Short mmCIF file of C-alpha atoms and ligand atoms in Angstrom, two decimals:
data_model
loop_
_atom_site.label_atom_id
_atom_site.label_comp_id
_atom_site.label_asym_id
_atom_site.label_seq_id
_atom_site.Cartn_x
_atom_site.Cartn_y
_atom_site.Cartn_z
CA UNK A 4 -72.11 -63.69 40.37
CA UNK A 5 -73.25 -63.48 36.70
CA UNK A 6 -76.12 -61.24 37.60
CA UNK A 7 -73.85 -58.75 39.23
CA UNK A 8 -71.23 -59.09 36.71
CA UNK A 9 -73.90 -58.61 34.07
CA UNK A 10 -74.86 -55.28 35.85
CA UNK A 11 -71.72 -53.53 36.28
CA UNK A 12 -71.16 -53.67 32.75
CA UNK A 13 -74.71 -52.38 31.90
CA UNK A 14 -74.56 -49.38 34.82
CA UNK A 15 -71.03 -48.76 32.80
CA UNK A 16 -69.58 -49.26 36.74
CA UNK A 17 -66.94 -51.24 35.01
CA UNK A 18 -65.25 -51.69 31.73
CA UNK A 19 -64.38 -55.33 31.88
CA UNK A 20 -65.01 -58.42 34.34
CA UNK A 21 -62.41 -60.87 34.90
CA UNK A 22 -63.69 -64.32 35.81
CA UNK A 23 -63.43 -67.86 34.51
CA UNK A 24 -64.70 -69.61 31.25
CA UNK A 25 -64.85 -72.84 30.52
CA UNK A 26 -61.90 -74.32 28.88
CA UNK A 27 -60.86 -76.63 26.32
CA UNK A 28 -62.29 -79.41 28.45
CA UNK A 29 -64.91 -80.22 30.97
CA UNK A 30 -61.69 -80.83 33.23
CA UNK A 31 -60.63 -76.79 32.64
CA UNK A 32 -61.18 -73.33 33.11
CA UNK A 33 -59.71 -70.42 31.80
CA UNK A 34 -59.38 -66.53 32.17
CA UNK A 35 -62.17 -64.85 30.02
CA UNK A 36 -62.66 -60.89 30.06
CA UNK A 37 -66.02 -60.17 29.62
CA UNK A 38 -66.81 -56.64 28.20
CA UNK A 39 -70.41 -57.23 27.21
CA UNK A 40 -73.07 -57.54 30.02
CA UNK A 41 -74.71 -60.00 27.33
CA UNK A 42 -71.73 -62.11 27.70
CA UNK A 43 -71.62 -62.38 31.72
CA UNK A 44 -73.31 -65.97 31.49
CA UNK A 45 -70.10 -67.37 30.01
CA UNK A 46 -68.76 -66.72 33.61
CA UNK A 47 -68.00 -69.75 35.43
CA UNK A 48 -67.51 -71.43 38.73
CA UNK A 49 -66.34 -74.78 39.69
CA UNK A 50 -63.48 -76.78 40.89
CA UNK A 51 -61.35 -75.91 37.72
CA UNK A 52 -61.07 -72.35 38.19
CA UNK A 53 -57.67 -72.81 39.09
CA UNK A 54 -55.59 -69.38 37.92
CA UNK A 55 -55.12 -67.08 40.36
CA UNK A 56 -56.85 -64.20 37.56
CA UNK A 57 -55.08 -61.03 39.72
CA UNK A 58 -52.01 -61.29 37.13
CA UNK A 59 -54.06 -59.54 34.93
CA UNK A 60 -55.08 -56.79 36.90
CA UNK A 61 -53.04 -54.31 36.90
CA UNK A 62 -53.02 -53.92 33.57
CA UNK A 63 -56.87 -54.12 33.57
CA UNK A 64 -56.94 -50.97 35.60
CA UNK A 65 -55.22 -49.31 33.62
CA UNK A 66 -58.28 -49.35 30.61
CA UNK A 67 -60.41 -48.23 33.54
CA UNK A 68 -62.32 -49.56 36.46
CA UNK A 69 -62.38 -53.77 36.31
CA UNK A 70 -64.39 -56.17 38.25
CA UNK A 71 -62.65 -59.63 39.33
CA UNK A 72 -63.95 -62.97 40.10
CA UNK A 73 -61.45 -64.24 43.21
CA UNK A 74 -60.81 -67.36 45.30
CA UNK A 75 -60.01 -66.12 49.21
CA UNK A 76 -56.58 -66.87 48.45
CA UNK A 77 -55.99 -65.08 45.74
CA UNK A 78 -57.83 -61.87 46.67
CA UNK A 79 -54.42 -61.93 48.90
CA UNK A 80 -52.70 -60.59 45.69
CA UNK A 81 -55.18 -57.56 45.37
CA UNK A 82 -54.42 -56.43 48.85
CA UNK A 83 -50.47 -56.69 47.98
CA UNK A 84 -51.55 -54.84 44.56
CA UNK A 85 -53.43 -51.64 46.37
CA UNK A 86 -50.26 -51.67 49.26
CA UNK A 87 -47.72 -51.63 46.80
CA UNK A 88 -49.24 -48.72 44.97
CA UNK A 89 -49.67 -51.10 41.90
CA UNK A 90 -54.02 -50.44 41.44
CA UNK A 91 -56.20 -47.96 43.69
CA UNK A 92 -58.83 -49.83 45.89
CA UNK A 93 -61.69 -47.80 44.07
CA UNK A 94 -60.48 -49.39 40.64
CA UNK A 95 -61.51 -52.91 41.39
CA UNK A 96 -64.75 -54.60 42.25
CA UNK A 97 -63.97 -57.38 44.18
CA UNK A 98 -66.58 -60.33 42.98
CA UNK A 99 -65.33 -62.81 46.21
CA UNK A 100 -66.61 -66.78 45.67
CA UNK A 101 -66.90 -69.20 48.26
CA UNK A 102 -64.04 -71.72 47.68
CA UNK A 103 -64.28 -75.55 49.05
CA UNK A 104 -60.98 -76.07 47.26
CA UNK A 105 -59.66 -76.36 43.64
CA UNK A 106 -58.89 -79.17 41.65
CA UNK A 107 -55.39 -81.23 41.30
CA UNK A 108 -55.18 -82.30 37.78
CA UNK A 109 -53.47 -85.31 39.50
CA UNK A 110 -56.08 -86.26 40.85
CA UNK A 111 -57.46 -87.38 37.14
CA UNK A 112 -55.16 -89.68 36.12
CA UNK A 113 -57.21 -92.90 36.60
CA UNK A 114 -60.12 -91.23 34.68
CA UNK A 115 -60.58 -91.69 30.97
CA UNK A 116 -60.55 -87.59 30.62
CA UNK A 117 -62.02 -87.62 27.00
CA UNK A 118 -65.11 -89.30 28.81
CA UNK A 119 -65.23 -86.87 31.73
CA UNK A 120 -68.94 -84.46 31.66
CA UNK A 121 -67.99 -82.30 34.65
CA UNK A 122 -66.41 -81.23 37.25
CA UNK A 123 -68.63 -80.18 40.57
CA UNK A 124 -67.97 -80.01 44.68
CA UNK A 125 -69.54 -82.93 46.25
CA UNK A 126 -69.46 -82.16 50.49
CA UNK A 127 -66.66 -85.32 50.44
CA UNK A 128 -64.27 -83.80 47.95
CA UNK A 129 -64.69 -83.56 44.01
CA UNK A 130 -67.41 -85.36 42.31
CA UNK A 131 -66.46 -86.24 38.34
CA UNK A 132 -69.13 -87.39 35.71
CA UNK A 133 -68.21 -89.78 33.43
CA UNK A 134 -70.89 -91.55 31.04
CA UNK A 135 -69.76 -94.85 32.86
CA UNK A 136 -71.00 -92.92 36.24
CA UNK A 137 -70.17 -90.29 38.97
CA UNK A 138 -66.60 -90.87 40.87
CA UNK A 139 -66.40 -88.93 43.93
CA UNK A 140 -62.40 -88.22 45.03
CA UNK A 141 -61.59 -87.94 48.60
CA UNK A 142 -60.92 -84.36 49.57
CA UNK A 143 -57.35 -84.81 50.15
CA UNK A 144 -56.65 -86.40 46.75
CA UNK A 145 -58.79 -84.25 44.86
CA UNK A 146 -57.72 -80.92 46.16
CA UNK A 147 -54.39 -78.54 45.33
CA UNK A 148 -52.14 -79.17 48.07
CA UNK A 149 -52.41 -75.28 49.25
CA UNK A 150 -56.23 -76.35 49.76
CA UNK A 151 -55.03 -78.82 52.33
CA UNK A 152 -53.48 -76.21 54.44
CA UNK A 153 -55.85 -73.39 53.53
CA UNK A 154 -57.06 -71.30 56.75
CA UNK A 155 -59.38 -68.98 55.17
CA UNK A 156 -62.79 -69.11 55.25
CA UNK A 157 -63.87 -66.09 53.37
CA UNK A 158 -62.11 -63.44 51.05
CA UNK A 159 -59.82 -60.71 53.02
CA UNK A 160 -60.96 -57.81 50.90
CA UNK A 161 -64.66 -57.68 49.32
CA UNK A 162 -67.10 -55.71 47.29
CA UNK A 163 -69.69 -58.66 46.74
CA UNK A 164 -69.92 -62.39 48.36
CA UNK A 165 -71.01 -65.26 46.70
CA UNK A 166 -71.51 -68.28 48.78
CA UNK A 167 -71.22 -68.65 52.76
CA UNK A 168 -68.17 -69.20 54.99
CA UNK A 169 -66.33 -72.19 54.61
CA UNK A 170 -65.62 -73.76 57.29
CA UNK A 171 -61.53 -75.16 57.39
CA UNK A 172 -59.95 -78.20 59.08
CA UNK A 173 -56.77 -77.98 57.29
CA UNK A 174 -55.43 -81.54 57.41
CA UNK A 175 -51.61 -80.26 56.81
CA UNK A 176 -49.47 -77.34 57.62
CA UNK A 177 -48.93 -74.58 55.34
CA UNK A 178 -45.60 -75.47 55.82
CA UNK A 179 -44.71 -79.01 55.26
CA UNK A 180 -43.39 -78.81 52.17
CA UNK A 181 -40.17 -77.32 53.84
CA UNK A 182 -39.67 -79.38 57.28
CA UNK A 183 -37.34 -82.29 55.80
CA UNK A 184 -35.20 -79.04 53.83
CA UNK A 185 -34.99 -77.31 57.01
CA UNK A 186 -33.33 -80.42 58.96
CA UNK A 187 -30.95 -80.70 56.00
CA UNK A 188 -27.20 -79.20 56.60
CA UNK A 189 -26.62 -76.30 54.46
CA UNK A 190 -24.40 -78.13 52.24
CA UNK A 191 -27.45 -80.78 51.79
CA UNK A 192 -29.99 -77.94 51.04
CA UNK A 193 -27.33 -76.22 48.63
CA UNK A 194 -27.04 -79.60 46.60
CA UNK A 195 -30.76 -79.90 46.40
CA UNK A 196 -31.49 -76.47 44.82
CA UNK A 197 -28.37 -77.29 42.95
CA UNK A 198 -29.96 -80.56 41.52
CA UNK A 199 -33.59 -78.69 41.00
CA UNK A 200 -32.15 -75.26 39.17
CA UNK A 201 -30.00 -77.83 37.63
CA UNK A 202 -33.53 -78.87 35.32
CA UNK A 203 -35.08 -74.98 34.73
CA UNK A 204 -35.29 -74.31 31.39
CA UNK A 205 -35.90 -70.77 32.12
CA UNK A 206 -39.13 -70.64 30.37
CA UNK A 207 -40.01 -67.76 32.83
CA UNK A 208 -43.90 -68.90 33.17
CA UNK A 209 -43.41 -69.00 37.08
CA UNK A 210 -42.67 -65.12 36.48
CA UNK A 211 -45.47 -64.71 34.05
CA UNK A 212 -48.17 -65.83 36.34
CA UNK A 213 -47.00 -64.25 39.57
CA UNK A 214 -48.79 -61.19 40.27
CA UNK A 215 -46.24 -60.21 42.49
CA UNK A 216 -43.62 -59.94 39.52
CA UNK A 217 -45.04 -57.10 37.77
CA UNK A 218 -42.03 -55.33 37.13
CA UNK A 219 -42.49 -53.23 33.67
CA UNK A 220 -38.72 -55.22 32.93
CA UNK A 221 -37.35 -57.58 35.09
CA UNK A 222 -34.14 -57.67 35.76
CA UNK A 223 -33.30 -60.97 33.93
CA UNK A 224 -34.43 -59.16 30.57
CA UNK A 225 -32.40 -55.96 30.65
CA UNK A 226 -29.55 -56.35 27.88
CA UNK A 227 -26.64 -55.11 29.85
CA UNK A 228 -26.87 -56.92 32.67
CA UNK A 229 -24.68 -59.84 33.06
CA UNK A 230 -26.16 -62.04 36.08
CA UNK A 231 -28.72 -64.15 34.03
CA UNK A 232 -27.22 -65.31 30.71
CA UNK A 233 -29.64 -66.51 27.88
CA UNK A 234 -28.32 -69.71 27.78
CA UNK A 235 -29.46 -72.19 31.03
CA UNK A 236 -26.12 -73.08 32.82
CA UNK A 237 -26.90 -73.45 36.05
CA UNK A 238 -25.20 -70.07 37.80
CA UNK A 239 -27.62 -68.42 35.55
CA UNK A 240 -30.81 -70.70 36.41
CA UNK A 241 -29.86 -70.19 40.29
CA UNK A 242 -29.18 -66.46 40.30
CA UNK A 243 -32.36 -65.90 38.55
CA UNK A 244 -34.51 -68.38 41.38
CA UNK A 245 -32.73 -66.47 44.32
CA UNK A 246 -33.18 -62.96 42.97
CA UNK A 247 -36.88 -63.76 42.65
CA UNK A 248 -37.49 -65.14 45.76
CA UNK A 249 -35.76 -62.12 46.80
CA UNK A 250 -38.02 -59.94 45.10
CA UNK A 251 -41.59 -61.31 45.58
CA UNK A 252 -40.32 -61.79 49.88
CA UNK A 253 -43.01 -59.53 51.38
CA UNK A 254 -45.42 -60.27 48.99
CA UNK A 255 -45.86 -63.82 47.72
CA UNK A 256 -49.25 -64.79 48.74
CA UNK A 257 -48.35 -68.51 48.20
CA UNK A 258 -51.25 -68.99 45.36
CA UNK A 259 -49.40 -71.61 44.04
CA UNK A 260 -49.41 -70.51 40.78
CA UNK A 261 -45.69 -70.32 40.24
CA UNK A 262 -44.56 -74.42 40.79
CA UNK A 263 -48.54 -74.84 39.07
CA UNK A 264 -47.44 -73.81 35.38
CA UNK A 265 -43.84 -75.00 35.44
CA UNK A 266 -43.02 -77.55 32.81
CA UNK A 267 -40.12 -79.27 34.39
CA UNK A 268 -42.30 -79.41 38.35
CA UNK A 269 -39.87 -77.43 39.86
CA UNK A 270 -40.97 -77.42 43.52
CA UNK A 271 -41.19 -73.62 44.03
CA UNK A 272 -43.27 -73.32 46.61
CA UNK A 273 -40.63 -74.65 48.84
CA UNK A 274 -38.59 -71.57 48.95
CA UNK A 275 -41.44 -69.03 48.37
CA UNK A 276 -43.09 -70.88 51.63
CA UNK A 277 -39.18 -70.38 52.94
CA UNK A 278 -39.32 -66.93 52.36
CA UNK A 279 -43.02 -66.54 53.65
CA UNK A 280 -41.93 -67.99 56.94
CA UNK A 281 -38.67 -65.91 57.47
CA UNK A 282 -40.55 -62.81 56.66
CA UNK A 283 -43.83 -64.06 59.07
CA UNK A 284 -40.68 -64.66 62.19
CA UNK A 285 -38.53 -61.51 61.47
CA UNK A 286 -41.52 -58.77 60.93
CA UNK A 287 -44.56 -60.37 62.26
CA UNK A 288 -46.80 -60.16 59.15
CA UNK A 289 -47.92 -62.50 56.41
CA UNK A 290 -48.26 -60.93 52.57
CA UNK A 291 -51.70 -60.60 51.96
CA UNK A 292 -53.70 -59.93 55.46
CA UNK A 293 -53.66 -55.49 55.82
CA UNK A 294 -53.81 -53.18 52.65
CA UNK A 295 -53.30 -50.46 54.98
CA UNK A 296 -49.93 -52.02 56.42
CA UNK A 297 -46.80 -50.34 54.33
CA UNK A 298 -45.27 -52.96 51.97
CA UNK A 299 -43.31 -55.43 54.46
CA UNK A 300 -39.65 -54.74 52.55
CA UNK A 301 -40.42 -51.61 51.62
CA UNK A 302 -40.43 -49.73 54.92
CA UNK A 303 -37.27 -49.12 56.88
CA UNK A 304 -37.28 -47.13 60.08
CA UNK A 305 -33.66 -45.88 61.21
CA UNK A 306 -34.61 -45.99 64.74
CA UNK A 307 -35.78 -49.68 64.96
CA UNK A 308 -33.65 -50.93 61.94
CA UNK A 309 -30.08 -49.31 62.81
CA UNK A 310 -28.01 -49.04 59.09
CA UNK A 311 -25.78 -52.11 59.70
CA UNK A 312 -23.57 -50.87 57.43
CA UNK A 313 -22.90 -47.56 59.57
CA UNK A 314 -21.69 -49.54 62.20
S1 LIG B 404 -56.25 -72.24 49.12
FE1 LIG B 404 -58.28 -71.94 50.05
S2 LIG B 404 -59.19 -70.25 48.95
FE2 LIG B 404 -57.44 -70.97 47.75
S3 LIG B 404 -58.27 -72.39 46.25
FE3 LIG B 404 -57.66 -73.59 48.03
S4 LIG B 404 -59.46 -73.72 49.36
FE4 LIG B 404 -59.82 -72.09 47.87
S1 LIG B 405 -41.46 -72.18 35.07
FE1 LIG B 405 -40.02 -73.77 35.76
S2 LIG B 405 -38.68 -74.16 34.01
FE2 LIG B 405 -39.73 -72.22 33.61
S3 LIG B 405 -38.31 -70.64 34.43
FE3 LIG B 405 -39.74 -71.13 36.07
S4 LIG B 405 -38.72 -72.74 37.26
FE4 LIG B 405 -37.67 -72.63 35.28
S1 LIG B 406 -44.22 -66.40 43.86
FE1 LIG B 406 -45.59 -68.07 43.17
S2 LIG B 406 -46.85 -68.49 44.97
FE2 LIG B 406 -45.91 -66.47 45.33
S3 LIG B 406 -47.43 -65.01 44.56
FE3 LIG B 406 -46.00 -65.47 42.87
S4 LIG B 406 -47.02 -67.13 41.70
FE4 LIG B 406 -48.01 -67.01 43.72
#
């Protein structure tokens, strides 16, 4: 992946690779943009590459063409990006890695993590070197929880492959976050988003990191509106929650990335994988799968979908 990032830049094919660097710690990763081809071996990959890096891509392709270092799951976002108008297919250069399954900080917490070396897939899970010794976590403690549930062997959209097939046993469904909210009565699953908005500090770094929010100015920001107030009272908190999940519908890819960065663990996948599910039942696709297919929300046929409001 290095040598191919290393000669895009030198052909001049592309102006800047996104990819992974290592990070404050053996234990992290973060985004680097690499510009020089001299730079290209301060590209990583490992466990910790964690950020779903198609956030930045939009604006990327806007400098010019941009190569991207993706997980499967995230390469989901790219496809949403070129359906939605938002980057042209010949932009990008799609650098897709082979992906076992990324790390859950969690998983860390009984390791002295100023003594940890690295960070490496081990064919049981995670393998973490410590001077005292190697400690190898089990596969289901050691991965994300989307990992658990992940179905996809190989990136949906590609220009380059790193790395074979994986092949997945997913050891829980994709959505079992949201079985014990869906037996609650309404009034039940009303107090619990009552009780979770109740502790959003509306930081907005779910929005940041989405790359399905990628409004130029979200709604939330514009000065005359009067839905979202600055302050966090709790109308405010859950107007802002349900007009997003209204927004990204169609095109979440569930990467995660949203309930990942937020300070107060906010369980946001649960009603992002809501959404996902009542999109998948009422117009048979998933957000991420066809970058021919017309955005899911964004297409409305008069014949099949009659104007309700006609009626
Ligand atoms: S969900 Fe799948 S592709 Fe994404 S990080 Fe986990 S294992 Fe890799
Ligand atoms: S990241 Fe968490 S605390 Fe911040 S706005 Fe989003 S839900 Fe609220
Ligand atoms: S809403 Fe969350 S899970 Fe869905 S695409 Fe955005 S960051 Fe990823």
């Amino acid at each position: 992946m290095r040598q191919k990032a290393k000669e895009l830049l030198e052909s001049g094919e592309v102006k800047v690779v996104i990819g992974y660097g290592q990070g404050s710690a053996p234990f992290k990763s973060t985004p680097i943009f690499i510009e020089k081809p001299e730079d290209a071996h301060k590209l990583i990959w490992n466990p910790t590459c964690v950020n779903n890096l198609t956030v930045y891509l939009r604006d990327a392709c806007r400098q010019g063409k941009a190569a991207i270092v993706v997980k499967p799951c995230d390469a989901r976002s790219i496809i949403e990006l070129i359906r939605e108008n938002q980057i042209e297919r010949d932009d990008v250069v799609i650098l897709a890695m082979s992906c076992p399954g990324v790390l859950n900080l969690d998983a860390l917490a009984e390791i002295d993590l100023a003594d940890v070396k690295s960070v490496e897939w081990h064919q049981n899970g995670i393998a973490i070197k410590t001077n005292a010794g190697e400690t190898i976590i089990p596969s289901e403690k050691a991965f994300a929880s989307k990992c658990l549930s992940c179905e996809l062997a190989e990136s949906p959209i590609a220009d380059e492959k790193f790395g074979e097939p994986i092949e997945r046993h997913p050891i829980r469904s994709k959505y079992a976050d949201i079985e014990e909210l869906e037996k609650m009565l309404p009034e039940e699953r009303r107090a619990y988003w009552a009780r979770q908005f109740a502790r959003c500090i509306r930081c907005y770094a779910c929005r940041s990191v989405c790359p399905g929010c990628y409004c130029k100015e979200c709604f939330t920001d514009k000065p005359c509106q009067l839905w979202v107030l600055r302050s966090t009272d709790v109308e405010s908190n859950w107007f802002f929650h349900f007009s997003r999940a209204m927004h990204t519908a169609g095109r979440c890819i569930a990467c995660g990335e949203c309930e990942r960065v937020c300070p107060m663990g906010i369980p946001l996948m649960r009603l992002n994988q809501k959404m996902r599910k009542e999109v998948r039942e009422m117009f048979g696709e998933e957000a991420g799968t066809n970058p021919e297919a017309p955005p899911t929300l964004g297409t409305f046929d008069l014949k099949k979908d009659p104007d309700p409001c006609s009626e």
